[in-house]
Short mmCIF file of C-alpha atoms and ligand atoms in Angstrom, two decimals:
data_model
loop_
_atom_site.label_atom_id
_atom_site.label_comp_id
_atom_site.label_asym_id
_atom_site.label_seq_id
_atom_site.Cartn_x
_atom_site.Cartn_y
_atom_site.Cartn_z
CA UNK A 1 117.79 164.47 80.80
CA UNK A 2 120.10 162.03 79.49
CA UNK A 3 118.57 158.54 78.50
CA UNK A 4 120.05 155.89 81.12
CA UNK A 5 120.82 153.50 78.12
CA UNK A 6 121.92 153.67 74.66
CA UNK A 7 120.04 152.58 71.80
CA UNK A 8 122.34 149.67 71.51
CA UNK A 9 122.48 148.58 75.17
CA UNK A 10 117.99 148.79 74.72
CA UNK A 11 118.51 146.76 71.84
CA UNK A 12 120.77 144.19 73.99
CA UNK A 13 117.63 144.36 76.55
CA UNK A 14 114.71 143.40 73.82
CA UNK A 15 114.75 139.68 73.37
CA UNK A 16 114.76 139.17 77.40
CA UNK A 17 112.00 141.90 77.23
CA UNK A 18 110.33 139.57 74.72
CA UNK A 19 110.79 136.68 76.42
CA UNK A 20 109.48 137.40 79.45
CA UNK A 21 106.26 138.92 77.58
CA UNK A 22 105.81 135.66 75.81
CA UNK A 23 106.66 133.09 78.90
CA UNK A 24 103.91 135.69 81.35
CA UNK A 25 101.59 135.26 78.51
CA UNK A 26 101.90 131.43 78.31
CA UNK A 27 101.84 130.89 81.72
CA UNK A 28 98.66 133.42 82.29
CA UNK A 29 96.65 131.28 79.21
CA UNK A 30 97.55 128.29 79.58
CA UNK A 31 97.59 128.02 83.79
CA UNK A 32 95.38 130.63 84.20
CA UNK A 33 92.76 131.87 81.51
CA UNK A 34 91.60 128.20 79.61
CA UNK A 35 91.22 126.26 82.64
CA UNK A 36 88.73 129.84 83.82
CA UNK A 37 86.68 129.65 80.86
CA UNK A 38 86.49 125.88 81.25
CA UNK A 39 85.51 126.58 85.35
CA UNK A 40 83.25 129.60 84.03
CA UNK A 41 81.44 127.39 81.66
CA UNK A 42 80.12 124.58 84.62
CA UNK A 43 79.59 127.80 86.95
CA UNK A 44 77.48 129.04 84.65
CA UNK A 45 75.34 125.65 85.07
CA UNK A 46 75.12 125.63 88.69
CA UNK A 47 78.10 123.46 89.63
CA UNK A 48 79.96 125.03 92.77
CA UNK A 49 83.01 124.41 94.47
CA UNK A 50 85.78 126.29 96.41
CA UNK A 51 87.27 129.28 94.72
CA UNK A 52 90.84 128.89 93.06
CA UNK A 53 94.00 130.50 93.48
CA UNK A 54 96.36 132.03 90.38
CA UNK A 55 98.39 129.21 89.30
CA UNK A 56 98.15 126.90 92.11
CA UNK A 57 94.18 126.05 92.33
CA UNK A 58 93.20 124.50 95.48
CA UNK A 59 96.62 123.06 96.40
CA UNK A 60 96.80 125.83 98.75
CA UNK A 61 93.46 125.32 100.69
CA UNK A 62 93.86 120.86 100.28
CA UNK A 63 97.32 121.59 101.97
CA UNK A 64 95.06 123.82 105.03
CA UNK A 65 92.21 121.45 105.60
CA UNK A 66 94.60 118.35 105.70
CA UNK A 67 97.02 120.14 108.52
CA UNK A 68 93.56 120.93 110.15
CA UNK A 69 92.53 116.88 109.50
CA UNK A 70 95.89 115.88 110.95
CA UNK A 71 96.22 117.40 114.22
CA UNK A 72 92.37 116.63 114.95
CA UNK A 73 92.91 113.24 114.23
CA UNK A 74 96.09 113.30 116.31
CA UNK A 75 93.67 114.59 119.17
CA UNK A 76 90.72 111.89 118.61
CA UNK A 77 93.50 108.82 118.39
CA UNK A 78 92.29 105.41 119.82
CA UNK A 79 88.76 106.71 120.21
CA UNK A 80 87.39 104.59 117.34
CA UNK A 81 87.13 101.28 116.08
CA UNK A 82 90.36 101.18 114.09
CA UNK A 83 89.14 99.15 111.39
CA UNK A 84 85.57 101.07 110.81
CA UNK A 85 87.48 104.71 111.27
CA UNK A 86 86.87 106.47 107.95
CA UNK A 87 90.41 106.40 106.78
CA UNK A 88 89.16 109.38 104.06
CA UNK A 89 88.66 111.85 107.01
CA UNK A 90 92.96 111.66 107.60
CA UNK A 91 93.94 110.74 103.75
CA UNK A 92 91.51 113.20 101.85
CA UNK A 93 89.89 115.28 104.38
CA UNK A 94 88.80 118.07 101.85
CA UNK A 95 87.14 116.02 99.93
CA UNK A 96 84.29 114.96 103.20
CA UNK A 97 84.82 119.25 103.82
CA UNK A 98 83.79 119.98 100.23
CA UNK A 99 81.07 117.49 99.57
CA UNK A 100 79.36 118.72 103.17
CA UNK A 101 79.44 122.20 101.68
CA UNK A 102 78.78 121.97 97.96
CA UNK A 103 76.86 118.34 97.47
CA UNK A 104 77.79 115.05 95.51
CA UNK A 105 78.88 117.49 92.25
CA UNK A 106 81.36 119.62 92.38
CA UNK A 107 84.65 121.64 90.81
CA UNK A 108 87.74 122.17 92.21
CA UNK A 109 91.42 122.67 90.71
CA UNK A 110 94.90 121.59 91.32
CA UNK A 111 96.34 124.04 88.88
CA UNK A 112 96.48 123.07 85.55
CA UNK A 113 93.53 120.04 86.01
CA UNK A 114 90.00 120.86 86.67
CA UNK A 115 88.39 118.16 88.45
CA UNK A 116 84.55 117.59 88.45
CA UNK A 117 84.26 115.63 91.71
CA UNK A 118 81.23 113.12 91.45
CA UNK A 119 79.59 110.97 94.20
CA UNK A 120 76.28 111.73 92.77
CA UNK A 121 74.53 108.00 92.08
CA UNK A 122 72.98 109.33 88.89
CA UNK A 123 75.92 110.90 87.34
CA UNK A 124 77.61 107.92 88.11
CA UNK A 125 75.69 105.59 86.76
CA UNK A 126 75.82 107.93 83.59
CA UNK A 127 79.75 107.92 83.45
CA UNK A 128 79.23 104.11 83.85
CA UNK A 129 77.35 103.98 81.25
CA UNK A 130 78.65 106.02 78.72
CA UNK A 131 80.79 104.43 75.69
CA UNK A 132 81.52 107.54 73.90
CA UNK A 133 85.35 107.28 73.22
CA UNK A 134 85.42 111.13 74.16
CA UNK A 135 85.53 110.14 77.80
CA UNK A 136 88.58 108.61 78.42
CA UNK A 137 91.79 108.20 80.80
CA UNK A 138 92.75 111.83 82.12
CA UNK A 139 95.88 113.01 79.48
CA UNK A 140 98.00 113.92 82.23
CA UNK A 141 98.33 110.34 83.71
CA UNK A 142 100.54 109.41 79.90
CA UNK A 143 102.37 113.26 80.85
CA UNK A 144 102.96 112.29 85.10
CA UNK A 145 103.05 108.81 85.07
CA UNK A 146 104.43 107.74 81.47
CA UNK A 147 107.58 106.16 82.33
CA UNK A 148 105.39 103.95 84.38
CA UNK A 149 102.77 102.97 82.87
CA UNK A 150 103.97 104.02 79.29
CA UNK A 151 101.18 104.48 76.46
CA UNK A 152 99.26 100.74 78.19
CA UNK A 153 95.97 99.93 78.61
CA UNK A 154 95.36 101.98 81.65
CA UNK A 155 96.27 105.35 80.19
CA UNK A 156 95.65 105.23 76.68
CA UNK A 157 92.37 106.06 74.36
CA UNK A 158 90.95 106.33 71.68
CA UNK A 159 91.26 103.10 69.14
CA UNK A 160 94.93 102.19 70.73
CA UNK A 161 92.78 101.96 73.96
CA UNK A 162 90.13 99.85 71.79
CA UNK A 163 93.09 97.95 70.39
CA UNK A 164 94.44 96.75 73.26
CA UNK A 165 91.27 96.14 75.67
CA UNK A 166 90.31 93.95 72.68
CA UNK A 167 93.66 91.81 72.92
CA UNK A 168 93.55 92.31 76.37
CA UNK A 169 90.59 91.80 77.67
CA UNK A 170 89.26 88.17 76.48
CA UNK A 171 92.49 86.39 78.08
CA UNK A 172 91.11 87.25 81.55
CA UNK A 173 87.86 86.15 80.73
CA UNK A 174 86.30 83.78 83.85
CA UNK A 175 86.47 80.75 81.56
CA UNK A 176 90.16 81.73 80.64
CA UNK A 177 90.91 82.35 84.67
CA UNK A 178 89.59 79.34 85.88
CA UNK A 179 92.23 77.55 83.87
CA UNK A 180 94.42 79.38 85.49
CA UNK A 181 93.27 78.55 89.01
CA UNK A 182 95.89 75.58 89.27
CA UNK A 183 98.55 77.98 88.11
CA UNK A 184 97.20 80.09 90.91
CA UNK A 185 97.13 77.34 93.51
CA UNK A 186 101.18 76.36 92.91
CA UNK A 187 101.55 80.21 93.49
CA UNK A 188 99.93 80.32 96.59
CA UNK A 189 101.35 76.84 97.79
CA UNK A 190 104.90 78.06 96.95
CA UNK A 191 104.23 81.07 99.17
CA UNK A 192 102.56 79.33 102.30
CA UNK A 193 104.93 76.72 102.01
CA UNK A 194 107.44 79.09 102.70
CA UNK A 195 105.31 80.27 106.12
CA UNK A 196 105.48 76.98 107.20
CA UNK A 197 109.16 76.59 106.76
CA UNK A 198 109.01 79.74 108.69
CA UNK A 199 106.62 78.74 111.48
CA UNK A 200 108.19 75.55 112.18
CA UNK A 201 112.05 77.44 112.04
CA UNK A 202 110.51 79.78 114.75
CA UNK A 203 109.20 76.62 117.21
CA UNK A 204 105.52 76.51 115.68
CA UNK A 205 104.61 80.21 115.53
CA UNK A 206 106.01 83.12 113.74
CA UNK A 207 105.26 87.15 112.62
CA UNK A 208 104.83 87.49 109.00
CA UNK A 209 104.50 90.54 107.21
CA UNK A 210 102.18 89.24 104.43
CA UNK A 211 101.41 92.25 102.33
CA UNK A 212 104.97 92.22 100.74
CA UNK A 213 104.27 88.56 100.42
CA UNK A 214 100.49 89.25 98.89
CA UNK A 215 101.81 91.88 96.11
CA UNK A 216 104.65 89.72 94.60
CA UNK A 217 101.66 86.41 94.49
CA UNK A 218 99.80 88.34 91.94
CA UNK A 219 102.85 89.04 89.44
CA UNK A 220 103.84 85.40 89.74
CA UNK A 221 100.49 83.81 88.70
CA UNK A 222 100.74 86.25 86.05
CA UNK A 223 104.02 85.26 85.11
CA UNK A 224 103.13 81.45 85.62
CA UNK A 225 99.86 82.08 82.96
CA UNK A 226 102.06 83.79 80.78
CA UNK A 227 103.93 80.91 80.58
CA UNK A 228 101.56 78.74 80.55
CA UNK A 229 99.55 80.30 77.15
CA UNK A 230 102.69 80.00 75.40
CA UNK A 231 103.41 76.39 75.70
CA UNK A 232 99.27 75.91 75.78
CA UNK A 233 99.86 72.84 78.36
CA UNK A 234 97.09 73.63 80.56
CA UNK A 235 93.63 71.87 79.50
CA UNK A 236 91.07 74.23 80.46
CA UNK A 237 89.16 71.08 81.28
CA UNK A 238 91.01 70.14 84.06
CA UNK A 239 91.11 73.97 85.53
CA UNK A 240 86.89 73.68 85.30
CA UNK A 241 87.45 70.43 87.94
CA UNK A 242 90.00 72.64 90.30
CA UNK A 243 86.86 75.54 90.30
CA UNK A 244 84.28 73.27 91.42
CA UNK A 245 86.64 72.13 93.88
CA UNK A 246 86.71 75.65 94.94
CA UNK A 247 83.64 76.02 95.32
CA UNK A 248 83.27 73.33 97.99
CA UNK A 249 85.32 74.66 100.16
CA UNK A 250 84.11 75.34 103.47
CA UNK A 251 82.61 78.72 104.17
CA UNK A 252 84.03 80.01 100.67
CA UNK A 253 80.46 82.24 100.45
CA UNK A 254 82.00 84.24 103.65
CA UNK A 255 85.52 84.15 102.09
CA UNK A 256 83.45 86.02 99.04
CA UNK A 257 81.53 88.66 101.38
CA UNK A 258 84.42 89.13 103.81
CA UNK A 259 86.43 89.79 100.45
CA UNK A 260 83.92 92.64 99.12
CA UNK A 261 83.51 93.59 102.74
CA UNK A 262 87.06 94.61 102.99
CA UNK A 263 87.25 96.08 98.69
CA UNK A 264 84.33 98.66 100.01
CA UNK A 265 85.87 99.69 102.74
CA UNK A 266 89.30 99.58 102.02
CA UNK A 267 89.04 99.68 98.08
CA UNK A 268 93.20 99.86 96.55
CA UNK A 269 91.53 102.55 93.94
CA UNK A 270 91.27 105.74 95.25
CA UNK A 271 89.57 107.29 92.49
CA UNK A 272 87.75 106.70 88.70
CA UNK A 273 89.68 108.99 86.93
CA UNK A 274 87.98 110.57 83.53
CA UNK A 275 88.88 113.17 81.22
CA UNK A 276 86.04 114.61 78.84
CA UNK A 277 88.58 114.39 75.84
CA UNK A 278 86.12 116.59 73.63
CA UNK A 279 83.05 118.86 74.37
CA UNK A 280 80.50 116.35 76.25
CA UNK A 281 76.92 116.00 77.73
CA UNK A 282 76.70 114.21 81.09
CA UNK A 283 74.23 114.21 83.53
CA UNK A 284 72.50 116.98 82.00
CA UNK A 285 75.86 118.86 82.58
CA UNK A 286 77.60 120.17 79.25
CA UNK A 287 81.10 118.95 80.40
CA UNK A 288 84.14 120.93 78.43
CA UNK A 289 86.77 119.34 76.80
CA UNK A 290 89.74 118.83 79.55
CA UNK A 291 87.57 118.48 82.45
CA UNK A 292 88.65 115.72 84.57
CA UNK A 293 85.70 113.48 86.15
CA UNK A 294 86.72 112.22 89.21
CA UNK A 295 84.92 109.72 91.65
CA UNK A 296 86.12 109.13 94.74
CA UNK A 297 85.71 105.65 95.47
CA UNK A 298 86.17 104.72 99.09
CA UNK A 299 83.65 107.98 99.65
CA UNK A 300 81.17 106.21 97.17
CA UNK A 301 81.80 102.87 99.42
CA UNK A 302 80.97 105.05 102.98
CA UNK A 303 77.85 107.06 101.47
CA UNK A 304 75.09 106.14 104.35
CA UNK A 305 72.54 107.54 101.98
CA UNK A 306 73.72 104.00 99.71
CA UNK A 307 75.09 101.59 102.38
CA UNK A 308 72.16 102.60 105.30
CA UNK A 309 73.74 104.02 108.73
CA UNK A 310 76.07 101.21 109.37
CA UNK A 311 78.42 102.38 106.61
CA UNK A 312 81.31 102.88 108.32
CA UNK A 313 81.39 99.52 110.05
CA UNK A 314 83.04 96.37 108.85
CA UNK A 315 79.90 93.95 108.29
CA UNK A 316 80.45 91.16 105.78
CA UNK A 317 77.09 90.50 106.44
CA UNK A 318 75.86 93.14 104.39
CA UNK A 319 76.83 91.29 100.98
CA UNK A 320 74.90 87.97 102.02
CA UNK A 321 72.20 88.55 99.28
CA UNK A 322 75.19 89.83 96.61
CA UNK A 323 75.84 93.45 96.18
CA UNK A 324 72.11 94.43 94.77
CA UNK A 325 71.44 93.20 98.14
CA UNK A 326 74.52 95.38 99.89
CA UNK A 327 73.50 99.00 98.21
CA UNK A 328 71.16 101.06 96.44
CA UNK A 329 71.50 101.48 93.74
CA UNK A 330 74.13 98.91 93.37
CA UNK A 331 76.69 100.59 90.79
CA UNK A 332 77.89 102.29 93.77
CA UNK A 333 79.99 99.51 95.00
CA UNK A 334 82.79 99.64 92.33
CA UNK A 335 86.17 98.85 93.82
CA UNK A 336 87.11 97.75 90.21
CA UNK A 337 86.05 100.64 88.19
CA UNK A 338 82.95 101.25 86.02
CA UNK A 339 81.51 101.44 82.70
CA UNK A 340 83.70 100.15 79.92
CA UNK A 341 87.11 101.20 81.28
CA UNK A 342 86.29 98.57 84.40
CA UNK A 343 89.30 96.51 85.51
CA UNK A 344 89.97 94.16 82.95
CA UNK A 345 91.33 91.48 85.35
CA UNK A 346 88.83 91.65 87.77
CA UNK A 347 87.74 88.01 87.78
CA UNK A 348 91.52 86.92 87.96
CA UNK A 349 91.91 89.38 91.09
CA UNK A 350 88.83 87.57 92.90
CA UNK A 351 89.72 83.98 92.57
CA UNK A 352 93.45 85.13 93.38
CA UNK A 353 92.26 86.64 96.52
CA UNK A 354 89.60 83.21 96.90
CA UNK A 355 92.67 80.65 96.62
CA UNK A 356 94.75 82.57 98.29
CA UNK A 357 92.15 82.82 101.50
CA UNK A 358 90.87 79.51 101.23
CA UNK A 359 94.55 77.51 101.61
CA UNK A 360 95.86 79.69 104.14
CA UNK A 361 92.55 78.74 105.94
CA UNK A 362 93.10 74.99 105.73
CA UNK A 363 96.85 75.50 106.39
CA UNK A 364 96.77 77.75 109.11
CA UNK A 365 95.60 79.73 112.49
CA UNK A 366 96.17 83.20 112.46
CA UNK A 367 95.99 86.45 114.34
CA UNK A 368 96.53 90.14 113.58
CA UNK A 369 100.22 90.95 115.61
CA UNK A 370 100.21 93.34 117.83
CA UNK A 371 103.00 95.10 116.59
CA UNK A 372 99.92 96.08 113.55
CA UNK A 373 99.53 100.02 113.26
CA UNK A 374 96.29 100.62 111.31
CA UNK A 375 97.33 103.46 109.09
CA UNK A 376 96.21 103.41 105.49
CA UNK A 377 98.65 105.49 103.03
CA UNK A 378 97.95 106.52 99.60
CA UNK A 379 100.73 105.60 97.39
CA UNK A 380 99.08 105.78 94.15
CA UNK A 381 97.05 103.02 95.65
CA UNK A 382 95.48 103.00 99.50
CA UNK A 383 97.73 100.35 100.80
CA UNK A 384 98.81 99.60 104.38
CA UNK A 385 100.73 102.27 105.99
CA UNK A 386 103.20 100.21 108.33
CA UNK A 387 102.32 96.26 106.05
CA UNK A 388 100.48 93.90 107.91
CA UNK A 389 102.09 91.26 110.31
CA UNK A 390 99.97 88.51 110.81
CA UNK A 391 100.90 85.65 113.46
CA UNK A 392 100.96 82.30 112.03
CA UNK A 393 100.49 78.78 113.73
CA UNK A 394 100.26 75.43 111.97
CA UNK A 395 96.91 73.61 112.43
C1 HEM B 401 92.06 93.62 93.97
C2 HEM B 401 92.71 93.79 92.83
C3 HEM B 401 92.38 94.85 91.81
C4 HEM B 401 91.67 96.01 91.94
C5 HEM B 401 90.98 96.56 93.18
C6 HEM B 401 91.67 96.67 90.63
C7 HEM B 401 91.05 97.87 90.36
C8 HEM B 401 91.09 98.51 89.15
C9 HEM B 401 90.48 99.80 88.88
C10 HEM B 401 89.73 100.66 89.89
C11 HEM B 401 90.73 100.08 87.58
C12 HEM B 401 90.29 101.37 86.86
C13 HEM B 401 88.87 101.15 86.38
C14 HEM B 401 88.20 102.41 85.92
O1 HEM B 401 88.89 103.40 85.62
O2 HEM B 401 86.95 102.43 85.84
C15 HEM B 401 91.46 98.99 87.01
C16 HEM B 401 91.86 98.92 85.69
C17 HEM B 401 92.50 97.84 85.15
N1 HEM B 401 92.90 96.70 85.81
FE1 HEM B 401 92.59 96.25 87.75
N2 HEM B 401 92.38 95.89 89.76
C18 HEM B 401 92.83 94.77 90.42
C19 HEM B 401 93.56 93.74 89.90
C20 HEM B 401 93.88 93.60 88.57
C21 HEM B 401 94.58 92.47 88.01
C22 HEM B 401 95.05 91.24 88.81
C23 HEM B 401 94.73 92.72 86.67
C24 HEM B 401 95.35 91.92 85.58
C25 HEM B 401 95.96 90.82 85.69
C26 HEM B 401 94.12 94.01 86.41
C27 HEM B 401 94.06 94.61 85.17
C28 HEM B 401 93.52 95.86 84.92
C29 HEM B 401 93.51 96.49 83.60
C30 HEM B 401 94.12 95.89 82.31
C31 HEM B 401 92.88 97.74 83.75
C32 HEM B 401 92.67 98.79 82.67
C33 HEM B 401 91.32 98.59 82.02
C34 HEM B 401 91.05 99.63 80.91
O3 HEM B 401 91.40 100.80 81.07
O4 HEM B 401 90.47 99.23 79.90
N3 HEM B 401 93.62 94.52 87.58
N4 HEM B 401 91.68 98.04 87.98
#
């Protein structure tokens, strides 16, 4: 028979040949074989979790269960109390699916990451507690989201982490916040003084859509405190007098319970997001290097086993004796974090959201709008789906 090629057209074929060989062979390791011994490895401990697909992990099966969630919820709409719904059931609906079928640990895969999904209280208070630097800030948030939050505090580790936590860190100290808290107040003052403008343009009542409002306030107290350290014209002295003015402002314990009220059940952090960056112990659990460790936090905030049976429903109440007094055990409540990766401007964030809350309070009536459609979307953070007009009035 006579040979389909000749030897110089096979030779013309080889280094496609070999290139194919190579790019199946990377593809089958690297997407397929490590992240199997890495799943094999917590299998072989007793952690569960819905079986994989080649190359594209659970994508396929999230994808099924959230058509499922979608038309269901479609079905069920204006049944519940809109602000109590459990917004995870629509947003994240495998996650409730998988934890009702494999428990508060468990593994599942979006391809390439492995993610060890943990609502368990005790593994959670060990990832809060650990201070290894080989758990750190999952590797592919520098690969995804690099050109937006670059090689920063929030995705790096190791000692540029340690680096920059340490310059970080101490400048949003409370003492170092509440001489900002003047700063803050001219930021908030400039904002609601341009609601009243507005209110009084529109005959003594107007819509405003405040979250646009509410997301630029932070940046500009930042800015403003920026400024501020430079030129070092702010006596921290005087700030101490605005804070204990704070503090006697009417009903500012309920501004401070309605505020972790609404961070538990509607926390802007989806998730604690860890990466065992070498071979690691947790829980009992030897964790392999490149696992992710994920917590979900808003299903941490509606466990009923922590919160009691009421934790679906908006109760402010429930923090009038703090948050030991709110949940068992009480690092479950974490809408900034935990362990030693915990939001570093956490105390800045509360008296933001305290100044904020308490002038518009003395300033103004207000009302949710009707034109309000409660729909919380995940855009890298769980933010309001359609923003949030408010109705304003002058008192
Ligand atoms: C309500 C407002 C805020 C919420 C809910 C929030 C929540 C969070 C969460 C969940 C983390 C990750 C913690 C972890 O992985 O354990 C984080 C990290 C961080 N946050 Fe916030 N944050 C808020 C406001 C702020 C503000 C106003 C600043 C600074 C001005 C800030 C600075 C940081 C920094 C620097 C980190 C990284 C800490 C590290 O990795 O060492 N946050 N935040």
């Amino acid at each position: 028979m006579e040979l389909l090629f000749s030897s110089q057209q096979w030779l013309a074929l080889l280094p496609p040949i070999i290139l194919c060989i190579l790019l199946f062979s990377y593809v089958y390791i690297i997407l397929w074989l490590r992240p199997e011994r890495l799943r094999q490895k917590l299998r072989s401990q007793g952690v569960r979790g819905p079986k994989p697909s080649f190359l594209f992990g659970n994508i396929p099966e999230m994808r099924r269960i959230q058509q499922l969630a979608k038309s269901a919820h479609e079905q069920e709409a204006g049944s519940t109390d809109m602000f109590s719904s459990n917004y995870v059931a629509t947003l994240f609906p495998y996650f409730l699916h998988w934890s009702r079928v494999y428990g508060s640990i468990y593994l599942y895969s979006t391809g390439s990451i492995q993610v060890l999904n943990v609502t368990d209280p005790n593994m959670v208070k060990e990832l809060a507690n650990c201070k290894s630097l080989d758990l750190g800030k999952p590797c592919y948030l520098q690969k995804e989201r690099g050109a937006l939050l670059g090689m920063g505090i929030l995705t790096s580790n190791g000692d540029l982490w340690v680096h920059q936590r340490k310059v970080i860190a101490p400048e949003l100290f409370m003492e170092r916040v509440k001489g900002m808290v003047n700063l803050m107040m001219e930021a908030a003052m400039s904002m609601l003084n341009s609601w009243k403008n507005e209110v009084e343009d529109r005959g003594g009542s107007a819509e405003i859509v405040v979250d646009e409002f509410l997301r630029t306030f932070s940046a500009d107290v930042i800015s403003r405190a920026c400024k501020e350290i430079f030129i070092k014209i702010r006596q921290l002295q005087k700030a101490m007098a605005k804070q204990s003015m704070l503090i006697g402002v009417p009903g500012s314990r309920y501004i401070s319970e309605t505020t972790h009220e609404t961070l538990r059940l509607y926390p802007p952090a989806s998730f604690v997001a860890r990466e065992a960056l070498n071979d690691m112990k947790l829980g009992g659990i030897d964790i392999p290097k490149g696992t992710n460790i994920w917590i979900p936090i808003a299903m941490a905030h509606r466990d009923p086993s922590v919160w009691g049976p009421s934790a679906d429903k908006f109760d402010p109440d429930r923090f009038a004796n703090g948050i030991a007094g709110a949940c068992k055990p009480p690092h479950m409540y974490m809408p900034f974090g935990v362990g030693v990766r915990t939001c570093a401007g956490q105390n800045l964030a509360m008296v933001e959201l305290k100044v904020v809350l308490s002038l518009l309070l003395s300033k103004f009536e207000f009302k949710l709008s009707p034109n309000y459609v409660h729909c919380p979307a995940f855009r890298l953070t769980i933010e309001p789906g359609k923003g949030v007009p408010l109705i304003f009035r002058e008192l």
